[in-house]
mmCIF file of C-alpha atoms and ligand atoms in Angstrom:
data_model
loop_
_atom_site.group_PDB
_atom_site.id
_atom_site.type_symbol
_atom_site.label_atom_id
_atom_site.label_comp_id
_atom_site.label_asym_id
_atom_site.label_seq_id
_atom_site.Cartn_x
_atom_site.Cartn_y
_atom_site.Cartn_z
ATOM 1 C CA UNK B 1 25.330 5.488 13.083
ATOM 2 C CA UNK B 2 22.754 6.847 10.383
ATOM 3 C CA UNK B 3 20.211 8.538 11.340
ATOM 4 C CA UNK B 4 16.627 8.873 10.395
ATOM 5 C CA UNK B 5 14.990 11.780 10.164
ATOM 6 C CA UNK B 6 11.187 11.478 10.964
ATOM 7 C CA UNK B 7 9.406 15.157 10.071
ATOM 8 C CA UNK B 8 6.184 14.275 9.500
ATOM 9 C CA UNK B 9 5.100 17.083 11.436
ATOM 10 C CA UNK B 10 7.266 20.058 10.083
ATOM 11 C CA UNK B 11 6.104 21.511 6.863
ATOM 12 C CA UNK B 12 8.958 20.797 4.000
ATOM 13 C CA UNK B 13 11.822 23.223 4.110
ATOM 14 C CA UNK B 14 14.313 24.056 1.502
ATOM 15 C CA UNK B 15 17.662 24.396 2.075
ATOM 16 C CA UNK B 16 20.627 24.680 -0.428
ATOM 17 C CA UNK B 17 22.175 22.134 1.541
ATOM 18 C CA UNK B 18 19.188 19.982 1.191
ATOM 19 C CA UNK B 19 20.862 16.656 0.516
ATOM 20 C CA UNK B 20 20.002 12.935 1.610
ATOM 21 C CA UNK B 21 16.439 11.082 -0.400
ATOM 22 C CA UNK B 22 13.464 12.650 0.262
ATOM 23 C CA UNK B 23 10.696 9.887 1.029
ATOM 24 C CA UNK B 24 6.870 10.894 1.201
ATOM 25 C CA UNK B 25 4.765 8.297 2.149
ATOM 26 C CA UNK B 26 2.275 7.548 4.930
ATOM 27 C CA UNK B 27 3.204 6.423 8.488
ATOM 28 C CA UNK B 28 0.357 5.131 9.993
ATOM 29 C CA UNK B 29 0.323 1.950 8.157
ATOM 30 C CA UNK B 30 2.495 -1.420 8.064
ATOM 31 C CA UNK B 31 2.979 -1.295 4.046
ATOM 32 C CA UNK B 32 5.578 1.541 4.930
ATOM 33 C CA UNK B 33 7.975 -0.126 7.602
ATOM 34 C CA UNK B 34 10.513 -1.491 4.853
ATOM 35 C CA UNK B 35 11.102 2.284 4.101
ATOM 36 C CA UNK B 36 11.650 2.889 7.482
ATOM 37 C CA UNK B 37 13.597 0.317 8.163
ATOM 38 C CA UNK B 38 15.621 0.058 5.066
ATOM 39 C CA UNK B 39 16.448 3.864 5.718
ATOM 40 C CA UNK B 40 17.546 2.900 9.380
ATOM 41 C CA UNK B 41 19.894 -0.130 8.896
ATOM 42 C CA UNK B 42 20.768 -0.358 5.045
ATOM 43 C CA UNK B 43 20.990 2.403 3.565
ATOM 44 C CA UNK B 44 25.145 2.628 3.002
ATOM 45 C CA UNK B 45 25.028 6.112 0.688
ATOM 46 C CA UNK B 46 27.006 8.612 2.530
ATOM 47 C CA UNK B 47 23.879 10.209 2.884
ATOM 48 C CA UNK B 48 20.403 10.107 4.962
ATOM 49 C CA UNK B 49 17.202 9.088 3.671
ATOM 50 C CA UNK B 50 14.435 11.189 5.553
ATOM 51 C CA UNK B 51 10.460 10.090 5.193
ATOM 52 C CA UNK B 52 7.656 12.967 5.009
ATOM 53 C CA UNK B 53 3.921 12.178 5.182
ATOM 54 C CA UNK B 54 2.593 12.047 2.321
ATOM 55 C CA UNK B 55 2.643 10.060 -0.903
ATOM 56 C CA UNK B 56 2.648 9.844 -4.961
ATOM 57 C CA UNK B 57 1.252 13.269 -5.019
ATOM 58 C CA UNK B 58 4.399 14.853 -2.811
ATOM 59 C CA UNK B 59 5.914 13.521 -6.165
ATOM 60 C CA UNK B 60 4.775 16.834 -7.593
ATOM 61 C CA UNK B 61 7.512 18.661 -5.123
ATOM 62 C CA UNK B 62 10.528 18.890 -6.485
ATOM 63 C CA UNK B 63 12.121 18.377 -3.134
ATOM 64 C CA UNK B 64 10.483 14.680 -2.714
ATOM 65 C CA UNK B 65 12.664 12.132 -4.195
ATOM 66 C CA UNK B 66 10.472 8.819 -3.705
ATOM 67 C CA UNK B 67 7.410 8.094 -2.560
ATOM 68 C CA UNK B 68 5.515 4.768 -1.473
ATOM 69 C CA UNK B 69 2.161 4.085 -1.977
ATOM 70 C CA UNK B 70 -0.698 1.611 -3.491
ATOM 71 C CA UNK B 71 -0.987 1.082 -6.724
ATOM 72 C CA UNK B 72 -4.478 2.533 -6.855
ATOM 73 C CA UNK B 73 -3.141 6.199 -5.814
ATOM 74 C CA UNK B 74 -0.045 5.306 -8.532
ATOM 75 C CA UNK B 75 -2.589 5.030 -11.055
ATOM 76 C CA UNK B 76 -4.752 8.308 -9.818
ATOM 77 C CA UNK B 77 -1.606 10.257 -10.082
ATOM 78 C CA UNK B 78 -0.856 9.271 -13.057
ATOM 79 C CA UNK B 79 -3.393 11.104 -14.454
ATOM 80 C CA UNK B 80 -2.472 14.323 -14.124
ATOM 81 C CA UNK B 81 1.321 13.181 -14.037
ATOM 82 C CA UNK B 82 2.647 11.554 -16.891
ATOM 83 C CA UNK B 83 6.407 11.642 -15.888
ATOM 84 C CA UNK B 84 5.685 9.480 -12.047
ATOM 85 C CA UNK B 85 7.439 5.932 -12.467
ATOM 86 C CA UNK B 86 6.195 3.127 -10.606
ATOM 87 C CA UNK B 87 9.738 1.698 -9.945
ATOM 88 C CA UNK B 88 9.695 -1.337 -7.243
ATOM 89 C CA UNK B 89 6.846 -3.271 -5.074
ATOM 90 C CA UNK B 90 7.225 -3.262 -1.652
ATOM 91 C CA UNK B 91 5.027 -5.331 -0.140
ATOM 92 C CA UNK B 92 1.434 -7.311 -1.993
ATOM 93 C CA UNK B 93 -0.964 -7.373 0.114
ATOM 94 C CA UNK B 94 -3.993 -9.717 0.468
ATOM 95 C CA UNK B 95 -6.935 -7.430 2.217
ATOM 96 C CA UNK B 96 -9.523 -8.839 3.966
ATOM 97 C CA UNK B 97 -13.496 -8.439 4.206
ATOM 98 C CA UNK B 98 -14.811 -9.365 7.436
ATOM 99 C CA UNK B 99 -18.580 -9.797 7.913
ATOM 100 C CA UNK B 100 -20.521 -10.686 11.139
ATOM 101 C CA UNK B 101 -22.225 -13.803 10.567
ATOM 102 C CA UNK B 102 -24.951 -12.789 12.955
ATOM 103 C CA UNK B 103 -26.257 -10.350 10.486
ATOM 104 C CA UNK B 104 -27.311 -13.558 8.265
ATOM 105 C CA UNK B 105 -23.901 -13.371 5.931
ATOM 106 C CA UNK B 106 -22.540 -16.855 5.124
ATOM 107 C CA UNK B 107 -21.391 -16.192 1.171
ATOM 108 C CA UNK B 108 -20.438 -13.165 -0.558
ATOM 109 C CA UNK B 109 -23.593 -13.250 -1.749
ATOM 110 C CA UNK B 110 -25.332 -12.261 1.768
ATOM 111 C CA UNK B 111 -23.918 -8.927 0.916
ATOM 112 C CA UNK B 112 -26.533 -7.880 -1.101
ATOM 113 C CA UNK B 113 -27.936 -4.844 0.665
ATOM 114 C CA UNK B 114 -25.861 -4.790 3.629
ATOM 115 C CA UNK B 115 -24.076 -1.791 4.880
ATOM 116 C CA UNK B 116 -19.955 -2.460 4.266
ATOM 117 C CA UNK B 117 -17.395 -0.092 4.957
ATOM 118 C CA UNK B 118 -14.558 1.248 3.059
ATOM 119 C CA UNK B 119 -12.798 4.647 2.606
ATOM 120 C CA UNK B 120 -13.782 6.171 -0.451
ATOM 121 C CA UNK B 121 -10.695 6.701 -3.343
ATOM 122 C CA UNK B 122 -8.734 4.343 -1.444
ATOM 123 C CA UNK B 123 -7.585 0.488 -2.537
ATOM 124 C CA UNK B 124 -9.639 -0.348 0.084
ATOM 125 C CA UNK B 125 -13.448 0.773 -2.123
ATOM 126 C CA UNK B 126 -11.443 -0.744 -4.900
ATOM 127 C CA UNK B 127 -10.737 -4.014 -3.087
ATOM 128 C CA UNK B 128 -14.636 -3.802 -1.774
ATOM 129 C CA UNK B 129 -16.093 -3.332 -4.989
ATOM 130 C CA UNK B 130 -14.227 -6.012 -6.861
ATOM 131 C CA UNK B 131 -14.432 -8.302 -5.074
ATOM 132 C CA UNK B 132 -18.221 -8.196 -4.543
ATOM 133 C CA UNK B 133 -18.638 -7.681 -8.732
ATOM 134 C CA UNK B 134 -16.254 -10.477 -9.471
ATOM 135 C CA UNK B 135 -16.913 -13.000 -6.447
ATOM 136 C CA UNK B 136 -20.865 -12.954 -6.711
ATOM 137 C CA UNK B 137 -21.911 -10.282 -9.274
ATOM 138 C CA UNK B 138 -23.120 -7.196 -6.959
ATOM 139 C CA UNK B 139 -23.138 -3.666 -8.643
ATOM 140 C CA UNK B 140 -22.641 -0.923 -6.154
ATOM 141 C CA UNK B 141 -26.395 -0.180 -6.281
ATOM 142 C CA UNK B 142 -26.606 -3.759 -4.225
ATOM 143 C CA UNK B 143 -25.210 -2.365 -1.012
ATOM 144 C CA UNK B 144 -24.639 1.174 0.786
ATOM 145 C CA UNK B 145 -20.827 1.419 1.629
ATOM 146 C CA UNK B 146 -20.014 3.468 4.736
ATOM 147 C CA UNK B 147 -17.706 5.598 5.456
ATOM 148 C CA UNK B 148 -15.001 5.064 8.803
ATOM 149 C CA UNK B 149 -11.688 5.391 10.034
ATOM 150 C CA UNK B 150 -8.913 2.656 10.309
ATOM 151 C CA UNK B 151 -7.763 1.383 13.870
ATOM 152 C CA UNK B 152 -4.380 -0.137 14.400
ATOM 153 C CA UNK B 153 -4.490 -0.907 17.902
ATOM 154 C CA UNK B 154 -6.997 -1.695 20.674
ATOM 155 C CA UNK B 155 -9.382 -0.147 22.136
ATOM 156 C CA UNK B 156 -10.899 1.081 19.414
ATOM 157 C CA UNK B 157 -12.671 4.096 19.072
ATOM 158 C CA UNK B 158 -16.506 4.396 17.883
ATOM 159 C CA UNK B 159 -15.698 6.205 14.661
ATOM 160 C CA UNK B 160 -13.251 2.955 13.710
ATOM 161 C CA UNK B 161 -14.494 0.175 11.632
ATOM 162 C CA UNK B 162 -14.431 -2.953 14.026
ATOM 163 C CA UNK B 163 -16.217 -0.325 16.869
ATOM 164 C CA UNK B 164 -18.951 0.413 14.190
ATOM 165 C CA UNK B 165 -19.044 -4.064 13.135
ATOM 166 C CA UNK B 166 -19.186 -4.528 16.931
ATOM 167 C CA UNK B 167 -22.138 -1.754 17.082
ATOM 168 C CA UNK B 168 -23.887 -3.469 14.626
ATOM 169 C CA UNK B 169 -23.909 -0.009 12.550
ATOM 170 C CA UNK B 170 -22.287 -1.810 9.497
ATOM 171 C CA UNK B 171 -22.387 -5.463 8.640
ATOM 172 C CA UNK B 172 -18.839 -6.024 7.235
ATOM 173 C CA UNK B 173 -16.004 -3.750 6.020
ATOM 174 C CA UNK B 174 -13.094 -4.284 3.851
ATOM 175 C CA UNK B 175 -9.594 -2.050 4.588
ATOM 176 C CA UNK B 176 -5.773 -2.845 5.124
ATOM 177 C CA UNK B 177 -4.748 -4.130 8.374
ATOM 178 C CA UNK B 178 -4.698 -4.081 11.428
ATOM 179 C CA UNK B 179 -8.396 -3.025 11.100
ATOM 180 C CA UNK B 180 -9.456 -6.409 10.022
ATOM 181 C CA UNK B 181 -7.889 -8.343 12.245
ATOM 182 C CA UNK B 182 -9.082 -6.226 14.942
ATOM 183 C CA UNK B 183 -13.001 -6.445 13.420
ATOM 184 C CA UNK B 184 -12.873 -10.177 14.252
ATOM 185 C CA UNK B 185 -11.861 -9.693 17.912
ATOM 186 C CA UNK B 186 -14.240 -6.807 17.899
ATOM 187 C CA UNK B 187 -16.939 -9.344 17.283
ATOM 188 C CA UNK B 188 -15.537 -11.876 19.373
ATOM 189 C CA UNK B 189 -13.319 -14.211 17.290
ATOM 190 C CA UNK B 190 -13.654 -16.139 14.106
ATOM 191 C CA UNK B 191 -16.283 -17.881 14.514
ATOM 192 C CA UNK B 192 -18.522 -15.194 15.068
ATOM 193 C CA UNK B 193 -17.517 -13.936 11.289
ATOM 194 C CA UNK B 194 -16.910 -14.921 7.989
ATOM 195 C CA UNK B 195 -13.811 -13.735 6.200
ATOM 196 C CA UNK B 196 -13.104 -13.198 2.420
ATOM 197 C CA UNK B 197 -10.069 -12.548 0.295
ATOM 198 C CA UNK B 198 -9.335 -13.019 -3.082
ATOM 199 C CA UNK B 199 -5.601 -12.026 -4.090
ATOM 200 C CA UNK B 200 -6.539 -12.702 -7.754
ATOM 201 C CA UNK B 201 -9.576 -10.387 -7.679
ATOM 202 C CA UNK B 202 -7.364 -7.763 -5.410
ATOM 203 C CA UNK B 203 -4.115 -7.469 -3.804
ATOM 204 C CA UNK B 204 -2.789 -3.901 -2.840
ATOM 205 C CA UNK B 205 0.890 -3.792 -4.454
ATOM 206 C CA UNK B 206 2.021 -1.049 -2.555
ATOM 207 C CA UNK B 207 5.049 0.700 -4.732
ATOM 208 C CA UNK B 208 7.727 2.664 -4.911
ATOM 209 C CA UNK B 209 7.734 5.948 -6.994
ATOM 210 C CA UNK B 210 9.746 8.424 -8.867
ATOM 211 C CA UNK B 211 9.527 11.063 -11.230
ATOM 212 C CA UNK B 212 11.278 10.826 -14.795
ATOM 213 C CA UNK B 213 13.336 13.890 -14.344
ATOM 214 C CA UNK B 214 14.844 11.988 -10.921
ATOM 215 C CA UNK B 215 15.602 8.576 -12.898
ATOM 216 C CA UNK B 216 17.294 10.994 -15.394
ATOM 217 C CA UNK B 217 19.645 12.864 -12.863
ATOM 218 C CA UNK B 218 22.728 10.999 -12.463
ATOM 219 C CA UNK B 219 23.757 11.556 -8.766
ATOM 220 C CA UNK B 220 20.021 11.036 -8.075
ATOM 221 C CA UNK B 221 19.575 8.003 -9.707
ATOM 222 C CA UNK B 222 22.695 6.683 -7.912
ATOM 223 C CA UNK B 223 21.168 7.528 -4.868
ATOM 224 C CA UNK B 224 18.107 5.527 -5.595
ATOM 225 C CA UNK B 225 19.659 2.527 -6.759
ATOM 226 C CA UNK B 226 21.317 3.028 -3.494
ATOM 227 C CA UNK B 227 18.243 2.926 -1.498
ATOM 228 C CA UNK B 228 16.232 0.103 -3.481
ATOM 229 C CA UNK B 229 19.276 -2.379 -2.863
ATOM 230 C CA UNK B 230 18.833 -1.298 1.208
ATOM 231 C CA UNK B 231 15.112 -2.142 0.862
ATOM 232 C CA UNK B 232 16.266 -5.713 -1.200
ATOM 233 C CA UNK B 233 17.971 -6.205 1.790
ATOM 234 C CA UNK B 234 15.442 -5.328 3.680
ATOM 235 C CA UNK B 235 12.727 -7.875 2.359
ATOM 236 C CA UNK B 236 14.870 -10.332 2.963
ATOM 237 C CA UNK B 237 14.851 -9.620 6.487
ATOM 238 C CA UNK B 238 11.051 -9.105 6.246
ATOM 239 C CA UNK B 239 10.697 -12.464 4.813
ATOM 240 C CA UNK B 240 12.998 -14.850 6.460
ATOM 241 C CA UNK B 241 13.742 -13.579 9.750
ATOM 242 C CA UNK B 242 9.973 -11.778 10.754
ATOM 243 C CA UNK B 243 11.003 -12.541 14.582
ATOM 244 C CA UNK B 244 13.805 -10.015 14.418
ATOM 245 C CA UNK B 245 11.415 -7.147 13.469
ATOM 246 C CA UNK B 246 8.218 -7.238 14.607
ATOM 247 C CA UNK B 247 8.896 -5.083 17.583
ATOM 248 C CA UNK B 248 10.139 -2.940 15.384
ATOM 249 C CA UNK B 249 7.674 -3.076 12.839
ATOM 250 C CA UNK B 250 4.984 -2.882 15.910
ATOM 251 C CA UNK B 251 6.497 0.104 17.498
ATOM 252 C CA UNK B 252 6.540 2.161 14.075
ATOM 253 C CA UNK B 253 3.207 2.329 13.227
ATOM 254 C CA UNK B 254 1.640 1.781 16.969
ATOM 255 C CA UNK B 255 0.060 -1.765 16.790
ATOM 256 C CA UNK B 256 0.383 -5.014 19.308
ATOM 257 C CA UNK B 257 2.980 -7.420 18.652
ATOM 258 C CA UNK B 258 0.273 -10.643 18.629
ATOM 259 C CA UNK B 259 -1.959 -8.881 16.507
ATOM 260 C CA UNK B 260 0.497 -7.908 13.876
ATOM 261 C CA UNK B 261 1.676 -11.582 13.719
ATOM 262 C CA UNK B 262 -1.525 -12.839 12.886
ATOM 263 C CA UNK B 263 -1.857 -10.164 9.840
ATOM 264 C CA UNK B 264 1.890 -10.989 9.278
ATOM 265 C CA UNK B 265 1.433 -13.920 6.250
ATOM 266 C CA UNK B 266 -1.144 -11.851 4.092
ATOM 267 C CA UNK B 267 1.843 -9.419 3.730
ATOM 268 C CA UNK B 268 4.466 -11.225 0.754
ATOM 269 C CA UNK B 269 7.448 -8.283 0.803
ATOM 270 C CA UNK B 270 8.773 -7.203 -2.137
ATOM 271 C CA UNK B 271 10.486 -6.578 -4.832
ATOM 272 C CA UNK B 272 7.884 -8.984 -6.649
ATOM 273 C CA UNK B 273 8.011 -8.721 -10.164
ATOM 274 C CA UNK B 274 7.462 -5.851 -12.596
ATOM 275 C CA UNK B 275 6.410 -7.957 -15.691
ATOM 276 C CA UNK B 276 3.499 -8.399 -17.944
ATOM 277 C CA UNK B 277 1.406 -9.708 -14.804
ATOM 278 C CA UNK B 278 1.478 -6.673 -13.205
ATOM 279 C CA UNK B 279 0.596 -4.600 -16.420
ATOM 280 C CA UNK B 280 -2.358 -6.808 -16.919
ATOM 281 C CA UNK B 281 -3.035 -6.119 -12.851
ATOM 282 C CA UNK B 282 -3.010 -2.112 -13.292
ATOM 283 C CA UNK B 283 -4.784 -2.423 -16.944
ATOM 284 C CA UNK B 284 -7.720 -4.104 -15.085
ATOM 285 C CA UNK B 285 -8.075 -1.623 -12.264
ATOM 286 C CA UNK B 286 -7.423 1.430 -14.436
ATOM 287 C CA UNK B 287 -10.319 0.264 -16.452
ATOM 288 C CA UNK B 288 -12.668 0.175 -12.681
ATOM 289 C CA UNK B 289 -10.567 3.540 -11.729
ATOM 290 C CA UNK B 290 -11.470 5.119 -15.289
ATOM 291 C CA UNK B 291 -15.295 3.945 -15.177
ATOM 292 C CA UNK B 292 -15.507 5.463 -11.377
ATOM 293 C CA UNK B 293 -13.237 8.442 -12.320
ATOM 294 C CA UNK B 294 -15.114 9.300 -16.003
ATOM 295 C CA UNK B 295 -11.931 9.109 -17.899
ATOM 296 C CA UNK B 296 -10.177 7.062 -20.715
ATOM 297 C CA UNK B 297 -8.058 4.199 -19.233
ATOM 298 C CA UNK B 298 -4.761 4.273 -19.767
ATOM 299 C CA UNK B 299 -3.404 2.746 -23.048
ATOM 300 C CA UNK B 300 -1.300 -0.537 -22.611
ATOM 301 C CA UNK B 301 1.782 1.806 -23.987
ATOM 302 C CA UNK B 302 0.734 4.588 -21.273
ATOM 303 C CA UNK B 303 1.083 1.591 -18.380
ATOM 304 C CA UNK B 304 4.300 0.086 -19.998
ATOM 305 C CA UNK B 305 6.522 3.686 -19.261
ATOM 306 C CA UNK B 306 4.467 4.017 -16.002
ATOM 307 C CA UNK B 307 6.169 0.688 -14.888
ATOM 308 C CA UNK B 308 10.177 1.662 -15.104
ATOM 309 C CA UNK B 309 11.937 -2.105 -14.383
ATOM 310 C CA UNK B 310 15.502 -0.147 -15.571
ATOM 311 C CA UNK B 311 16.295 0.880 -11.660
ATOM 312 C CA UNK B 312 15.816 -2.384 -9.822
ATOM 313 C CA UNK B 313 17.621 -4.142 -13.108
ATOM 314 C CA UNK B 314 20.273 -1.436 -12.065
ATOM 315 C CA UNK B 315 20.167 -2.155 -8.379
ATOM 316 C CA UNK B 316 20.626 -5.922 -8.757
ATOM 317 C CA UNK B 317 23.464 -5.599 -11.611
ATOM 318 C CA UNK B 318 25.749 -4.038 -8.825
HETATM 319 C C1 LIG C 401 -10.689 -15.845 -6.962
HETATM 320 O O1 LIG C 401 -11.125 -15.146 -8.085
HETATM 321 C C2 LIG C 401 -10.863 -15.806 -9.308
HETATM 322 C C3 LIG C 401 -11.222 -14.841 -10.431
HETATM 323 O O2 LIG C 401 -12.541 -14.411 -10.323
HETATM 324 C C4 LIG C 401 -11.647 -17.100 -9.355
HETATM 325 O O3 LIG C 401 -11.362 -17.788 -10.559
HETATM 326 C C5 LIG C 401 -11.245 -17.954 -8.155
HETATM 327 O O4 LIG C 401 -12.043 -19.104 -8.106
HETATM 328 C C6 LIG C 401 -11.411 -17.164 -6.867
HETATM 329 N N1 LIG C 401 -10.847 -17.945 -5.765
HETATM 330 C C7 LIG C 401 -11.554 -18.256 -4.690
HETATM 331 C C8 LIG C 401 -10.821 -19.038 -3.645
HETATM 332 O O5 LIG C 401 -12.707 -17.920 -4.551
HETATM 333 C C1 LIG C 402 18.684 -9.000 -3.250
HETATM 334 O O1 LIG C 402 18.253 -9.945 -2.318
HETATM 335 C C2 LIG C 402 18.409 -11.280 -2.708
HETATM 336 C C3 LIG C 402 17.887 -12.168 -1.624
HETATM 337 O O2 LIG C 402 16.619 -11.816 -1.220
HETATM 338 C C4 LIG C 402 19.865 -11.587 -2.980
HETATM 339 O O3 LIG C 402 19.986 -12.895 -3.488
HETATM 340 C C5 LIG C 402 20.420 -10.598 -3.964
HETATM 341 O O4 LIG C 402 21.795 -10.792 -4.112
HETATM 342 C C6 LIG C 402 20.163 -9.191 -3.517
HETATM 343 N N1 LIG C 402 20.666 -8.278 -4.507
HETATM 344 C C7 LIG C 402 21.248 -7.112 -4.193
HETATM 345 C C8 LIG C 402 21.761 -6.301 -5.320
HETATM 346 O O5 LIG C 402 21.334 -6.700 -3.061
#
């Protein structure tokens, strides 16, 4: 029986014998279960695969093999670190705004100098902001965002989004889930709110990184071909047979099983497609990131090696 070595907690220690994928990515949220569970149940190296908190930038450790993450920190990263390679999607997801229609919000429109919150440098104030320039043309000088924490699972505390909706302190927020799902219970159920999403305007596509030098060493790259084949397999469980895992899903990152269902559909599991689409995706929000961030976007050639398609290509030839 493999085992899975959660040490979140521990800082990272080198060892000689260090062997097994290296997986930094955060474990609070539902995005990161395939990892999890791929690294439980499919992974058939003779070899573990261990997750570390973290993310892209644990990239920058030579110890970390992959990382997971949205594409909004993939781009930030980037930056600073030509060689990471977005290499697979594992899960699209369609956030959510929730507003409290007692506060006088009907369209997206309403918005216009209401208090919304977000977490700063996240996909989340990227989500926000887009959709609020591209579904009814509000500049961030329209409304005050506000800062709060995410909650995954009832009660919530008062420092949590759907605590601060239900305290009328904000009028809306925008973040990943559960938070959303738990702002319209906060508020007493959907028709005490009005809900927006636009997955053409934003989607998280939370990836799957590497580094250049990784893809490059042989026994490494087996390894990860390795592991994104367990994760193919994993989708498909994701996908077709959602009743076998939502306990487990559930138990991972501490939410309740009913709410989790109902937050279920906006997540489409991967390996969606790395093709011209997506380019055209990250070319957009690099252009928002580069405005916000006061640096050149990336040139089309720049995204084009940040998007490596040879691994999966690799993982479905075998
Ligand atoms: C989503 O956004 C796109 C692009 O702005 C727009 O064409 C489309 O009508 C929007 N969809 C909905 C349901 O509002
Ligand atoms: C990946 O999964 C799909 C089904 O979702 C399957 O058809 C395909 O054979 C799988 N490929 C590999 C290499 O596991």
């Amino acid at each position: 029986m493999r085992i899975l070595h959660f040490i979140s907690l521990v800082p990272t220690v080198f060892s000689l014998q260090a062997r097994g994928l290296k997986i930094a990515c955060s474990q609070q949220w539902i995005e990161h279960t395939p990892l999890a569970y791929a690294a439980t149940n499919f992974y058939k190296a003779d070899d573990t695969a261990s997750l570390i908190s973290g993310g892209v930038p644990n990239l920058a450790d030579r110890s970390v093999d992959l990382a997971g993450n949205a594409e909004t920190q993939g781009l930030k990263n980037y930056v600073q670190h030509k060689n990471y390679r977005l290499i697979g999607i594992i899960v699209e997801v369609t956030y959510r705004l929730v507003a409290n229609k007692a506060a006088g919000i009907a369209t997206l429109a309403d918005l216009r100098g209401k208090r919304i919150g977000t977490i700063a440098g996240t996909s989340a104030e990227v989500f926000v902001r887009q959709l609020l320039a591209t579904g009814a043309g509000l500049s961030q000088t329209d409304y005050t965002t506000v800062n709060g924490n995410v909650c995954m699972r009832e009660p919530c505390a008062a420092n949590t989004f759907p605590a601060q909706l239900r305290d009328r302190k904000i009028d809306a927020f925008g973040v990943w889930e559960t938070a959303v799902e738990l702002g319209i219970r906060a508020l007493g159920g959907e028709d005490k709110v009005v809900v927006f999403k636009n997955a053409s305007v934003y989607r998280e596509v939370y990836s799957l990184y590497s580094t250049e030098e990784k893809l490059r060493d042989a026994g490494t790259r087996q390894r990860i071909v390795q592991f994104v084949r367990a994760l193919n397999q994993t989708y498909e469980v994701f996908r077709n047979s959602p009743d076998s895992v939502y306990t487990t899903v559930a138990q991972t990152v501490g939410v309740d099983v009913p709410v989790l269902k109902r937050v279920w559909a906006d997540h489409i599991w991967g390996p969606g497609r790395l093709d011209k689409e997506l380019i055209d995706y990250l070319e957009r929000e690099d252009q928002y990131l580069a405005r916000v961030d006061r640096r050149q976007p990336f040139s089309r050639a720049e995204l084009e090696r940040f998007v490596d398609t040879s691994v999966y290509e690799e993982a479905m030839q075998g």
